[in-house]
Amino acid sequence: MTSQSQGIHQLLQAEKRAKDKLEEAKKRKEKRLKQAKEEAMAEIDQYRMQRDKEFRLKQSKFGRISFKIVNSEEKKIDFGKIILIMGSQSNVSEEIEEQTLGKIKELNGSYNKYMESVLKQLLNIVCDVNPEIHVNYRATN
């Protein structure tokens, strides 16, 4: 009987050692995960600071944003147009403004050119009513 109780006692000790090893492994894993999370957060903070520094550098390079009001009489609109111009980007903004004004003039010219004919076509279609019996209509006499 003593050999049986000794065997049971050895099994219990082996089970306890295995349980302790599992707990130690879990603790090591938790510690590694916590360390990895801290490293990732530090890397994220470093990246964020780098991008913020680059943004501030670009912001100081291009200057502050200012607004300019342009009268829009050429466009036959009775309110002014607000154009966003960024410091040294004014040349690009002026080019875009010129292209936009050219396109608006082109569209206004096209509108004025075709307005009469389109209105006539629409009125002809709407006003010229030709009463006809539909092909699917059947007389029920």
mmCIF file of N, CA, C and O in Angstrom, residues 118-131:
data_model
loop_
_atom_site.group_PDB
_atom_site.id
_atom_site.type_symbol
_atom_site.label_atom_id
_atom_site.label_comp_id
_atom_site.label_asym_id
_atom_site.label_seq_id
_atom_site.Cartn_x
_atom_site.Cartn_y
_atom_site.Cartn_z
ATOM 1 N N VAL A 118 -32.993 74.869 -78.098
ATOM 2 C CA VAL A 118 -33.453 73.846 -77.153
ATOM 3 C C VAL A 118 -34.849 74.190 -76.646
ATOM 4 O O VAL A 118 -35.722 73.309 -76.552
ATOM 5 N N LEU A 119 -35.086 75.454 -76.319
ATOM 6 C CA LEU A 119 -36.418 75.848 -75.859
ATOM 7 C C LEU A 119 -37.465 75.619 -76.943
ATOM 8 O O LEU A 119 -38.574 75.153 -76.656
ATOM 9 N N LYS A 120 -37.131 75.948 -78.183
ATOM 10 C CA LYS A 120 -38.077 75.716 -79.284
ATOM 11 C C LYS A 120 -38.391 74.238 -79.431
ATOM 12 O O LYS A 120 -39.548 73.846 -79.607
ATOM 13 N N GLN A 121 -37.370 73.410 -79.365
ATOM 14 C CA GLN A 121 -37.598 71.963 -79.483
ATOM 15 C C GLN A 121 -38.493 71.464 -78.357
ATOM 16 O O GLN A 121 -39.420 70.682 -78.587
ATOM 17 N N LEU A 122 -38.224 71.899 -77.133
ATOM 18 C CA LEU A 122 -39.035 71.471 -75.993
ATOM 19 C C LEU A 122 -40.480 71.927 -76.143
ATOM 20 O O LEU A 122 -41.424 71.158 -75.912
ATOM 21 N N LEU A 123 -40.670 73.183 -76.517
ATOM 22 C CA LEU A 123 -42.035 73.693 -76.691
ATOM 23 C C LEU A 123 -42.758 72.969 -77.819
ATOM 24 O O LEU A 123 -43.959 72.681 -77.711
ATOM 25 N N ASN A 124 -42.073 72.671 -78.914
ATOM 26 C CA ASN A 124 -42.692 71.924 -80.007
ATOM 27 C C ASN A 124 -43.127 70.543 -79.558
ATOM 28 O O ASN A 124 -44.222 70.082 -79.882
ATOM 29 N N ILE A 125 -42.309 69.890 -78.823
ATOM 30 C CA ILE A 125 -42.647 68.538 -78.353
ATOM 31 C C ILE A 125 -43.826 68.587 -77.395
ATOM 32 O O ILE A 125 -44.743 67.767 -77.462
ATOM 33 N N VAL A 126 -43.835 69.560 -76.491
ATOM 34 C CA VAL A 126 -44.886 69.640 -75.478
ATOM 35 C C VAL A 126 -46.197 70.150 -76.075
ATOM 36 O O VAL A 126 -47.278 69.658 -75.749
ATOM 37 N N CYS A 127 -46.124 71.147 -76.947
ATOM 38 C CA CYS A 127 -47.341 71.790 -77.459
ATOM 39 C C CYS A 127 -47.972 71.059 -78.646
ATOM 40 O O CYS A 127 -49.168 71.178 -78.870
ATOM 41 N N ASP A 128 -47.220 70.348 -79.418
ATOM 42 C CA ASP A 128 -47.767 69.631 -80.567
ATOM 43 C C ASP A 128 -48.313 68.283 -80.120
ATOM 44 O O ASP A 128 -47.594 67.303 -80.023
ATOM 45 N N VAL A 129 -49.599 68.264 -79.848
ATOM 46 C CA VAL A 129 -50.240 67.049 -79.372
ATOM 47 C C VAL A 129 -50.939 66.399 -80.562
ATOM 48 O O VAL A 129 -51.780 67.001 -81.224
ATOM 49 N N ASN A 130 -50.616 65.177 -80.842
ATOM 50 C CA ASN A 130 -51.258 64.397 -81.900
ATOM 51 C C ASN A 130 -52.045 63.270 -81.244
ATOM 52 O O ASN A 130 -51.482 62.237 -80.876
ATOM 53 N N PRO A 131 -53.352 63.436 -81.108
ATOM 54 C CA PRO A 131 -54.130 62.373 -80.459
ATOM 55 C C PRO A 131 -54.204 61.139 -81.359
ATOM 56 O O PRO A 131 -54.632 61.219 -82.509
#
